[in-house]
XYZ file of N, CA and C in Angstrom:
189
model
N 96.829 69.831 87.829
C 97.013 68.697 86.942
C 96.017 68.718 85.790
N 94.609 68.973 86.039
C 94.118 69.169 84.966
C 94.208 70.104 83.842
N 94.487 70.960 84.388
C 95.190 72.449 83.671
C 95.639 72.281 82.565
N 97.056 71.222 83.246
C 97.578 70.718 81.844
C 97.138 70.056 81.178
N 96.252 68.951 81.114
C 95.853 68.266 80.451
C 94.900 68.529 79.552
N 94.420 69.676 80.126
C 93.399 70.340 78.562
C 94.033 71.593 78.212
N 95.377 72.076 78.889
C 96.568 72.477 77.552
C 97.060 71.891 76.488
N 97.234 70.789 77.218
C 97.679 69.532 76.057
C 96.749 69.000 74.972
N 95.330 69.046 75.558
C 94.760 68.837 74.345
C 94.390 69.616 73.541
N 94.396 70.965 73.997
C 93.739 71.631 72.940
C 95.137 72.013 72.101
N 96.605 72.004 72.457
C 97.766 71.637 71.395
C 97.664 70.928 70.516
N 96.969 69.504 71.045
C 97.164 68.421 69.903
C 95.525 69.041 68.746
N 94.604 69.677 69.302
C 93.666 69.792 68.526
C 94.275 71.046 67.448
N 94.940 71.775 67.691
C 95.546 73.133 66.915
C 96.475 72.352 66.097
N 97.912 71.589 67.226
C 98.187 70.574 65.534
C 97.931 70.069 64.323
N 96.397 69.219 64.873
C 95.520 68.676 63.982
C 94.681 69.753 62.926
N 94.711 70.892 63.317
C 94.046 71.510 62.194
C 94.930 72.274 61.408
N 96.493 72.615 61.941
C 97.399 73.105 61.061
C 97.829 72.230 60.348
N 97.935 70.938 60.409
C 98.198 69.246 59.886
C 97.228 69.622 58.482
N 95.849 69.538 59.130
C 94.633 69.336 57.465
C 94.914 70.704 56.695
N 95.022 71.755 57.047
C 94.976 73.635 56.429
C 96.477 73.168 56.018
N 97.464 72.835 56.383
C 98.770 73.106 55.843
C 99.327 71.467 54.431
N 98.786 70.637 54.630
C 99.260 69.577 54.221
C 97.744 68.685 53.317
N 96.987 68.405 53.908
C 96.161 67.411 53.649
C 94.787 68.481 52.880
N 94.651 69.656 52.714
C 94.005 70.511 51.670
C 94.614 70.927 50.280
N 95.760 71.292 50.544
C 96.214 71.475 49.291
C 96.771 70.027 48.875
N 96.790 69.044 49.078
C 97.101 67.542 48.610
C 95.839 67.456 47.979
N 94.489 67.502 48.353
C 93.253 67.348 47.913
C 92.473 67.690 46.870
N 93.439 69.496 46.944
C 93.259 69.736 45.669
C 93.809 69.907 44.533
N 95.168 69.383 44.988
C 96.423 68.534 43.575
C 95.121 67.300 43.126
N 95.418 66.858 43.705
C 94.782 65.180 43.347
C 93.222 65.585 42.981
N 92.448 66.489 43.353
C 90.922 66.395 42.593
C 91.278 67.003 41.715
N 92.174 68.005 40.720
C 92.784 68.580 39.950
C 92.950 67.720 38.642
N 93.936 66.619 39.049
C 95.110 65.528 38.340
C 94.829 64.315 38.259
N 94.797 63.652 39.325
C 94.158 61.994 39.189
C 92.865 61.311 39.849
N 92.209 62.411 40.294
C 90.996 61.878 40.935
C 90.204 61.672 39.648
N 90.140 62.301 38.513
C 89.772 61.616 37.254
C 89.984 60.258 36.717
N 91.172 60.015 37.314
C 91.417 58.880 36.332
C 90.958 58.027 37.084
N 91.477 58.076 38.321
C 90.592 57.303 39.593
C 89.284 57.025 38.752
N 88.299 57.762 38.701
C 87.258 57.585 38.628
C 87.087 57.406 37.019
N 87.871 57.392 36.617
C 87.748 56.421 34.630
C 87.726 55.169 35.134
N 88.825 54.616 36.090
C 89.233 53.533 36.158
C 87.966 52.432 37.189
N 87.621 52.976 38.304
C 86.789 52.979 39.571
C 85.378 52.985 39.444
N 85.119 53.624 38.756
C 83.625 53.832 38.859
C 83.247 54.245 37.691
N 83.852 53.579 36.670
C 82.818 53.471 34.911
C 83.196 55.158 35.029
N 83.699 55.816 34.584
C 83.294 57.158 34.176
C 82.513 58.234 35.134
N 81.595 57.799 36.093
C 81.113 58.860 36.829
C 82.028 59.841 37.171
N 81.703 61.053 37.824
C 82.035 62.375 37.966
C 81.680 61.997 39.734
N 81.499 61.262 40.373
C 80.769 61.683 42.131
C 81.713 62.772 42.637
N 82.886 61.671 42.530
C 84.168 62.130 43.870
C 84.919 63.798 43.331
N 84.526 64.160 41.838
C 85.612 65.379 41.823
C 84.401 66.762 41.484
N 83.337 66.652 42.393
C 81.906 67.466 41.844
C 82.517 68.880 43.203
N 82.706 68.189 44.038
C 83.329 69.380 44.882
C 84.261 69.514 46.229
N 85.162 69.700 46.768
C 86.450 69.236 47.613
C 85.753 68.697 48.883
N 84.495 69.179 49.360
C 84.062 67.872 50.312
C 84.058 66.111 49.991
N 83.502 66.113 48.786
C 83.860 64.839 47.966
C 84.871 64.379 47.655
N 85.708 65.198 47.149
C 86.917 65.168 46.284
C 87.333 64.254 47.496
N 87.607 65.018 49.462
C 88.526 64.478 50.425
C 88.205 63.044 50.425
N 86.630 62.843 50.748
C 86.096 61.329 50.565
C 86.544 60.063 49.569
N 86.718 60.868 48.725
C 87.019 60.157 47.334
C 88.629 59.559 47.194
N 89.148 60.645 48.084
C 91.003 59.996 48.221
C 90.709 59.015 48.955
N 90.076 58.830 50.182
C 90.074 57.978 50.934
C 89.295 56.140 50.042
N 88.682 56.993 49.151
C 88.310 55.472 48.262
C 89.216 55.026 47.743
């Protein structure tokens, strides 16, 4: 019984990282590309924080 159950999770953990590598990285770096600028014309007076580099950039969608 346990067997399965840390088959199962380590499925849902491989999901979860083909989920961020297939979908939610290249979204991140459309948008720090395209409108995370304007975001940040509009958001935060002009600063540059959120599009300085794609660790930020991800943070910055979430603002």
């Amino acid at each position: 019984m346990t067997i399965d159950i840390e088959l199962f999770g380590l499925l849902l953990f491989g999901i979860g990282l083909s989920v961020i590598f297939i979908i939610l990285l290249p979204l991140a770096f459309y948008l720090k590309g395209k409108k995370l600028r304007t975001v940040e014309d509009i958001l935060e007076s002009g600063n540059r924080y959120y599009s300085l580099n794609i660790f930020i950039a991800l943070h910055g969608l979430l603002h």
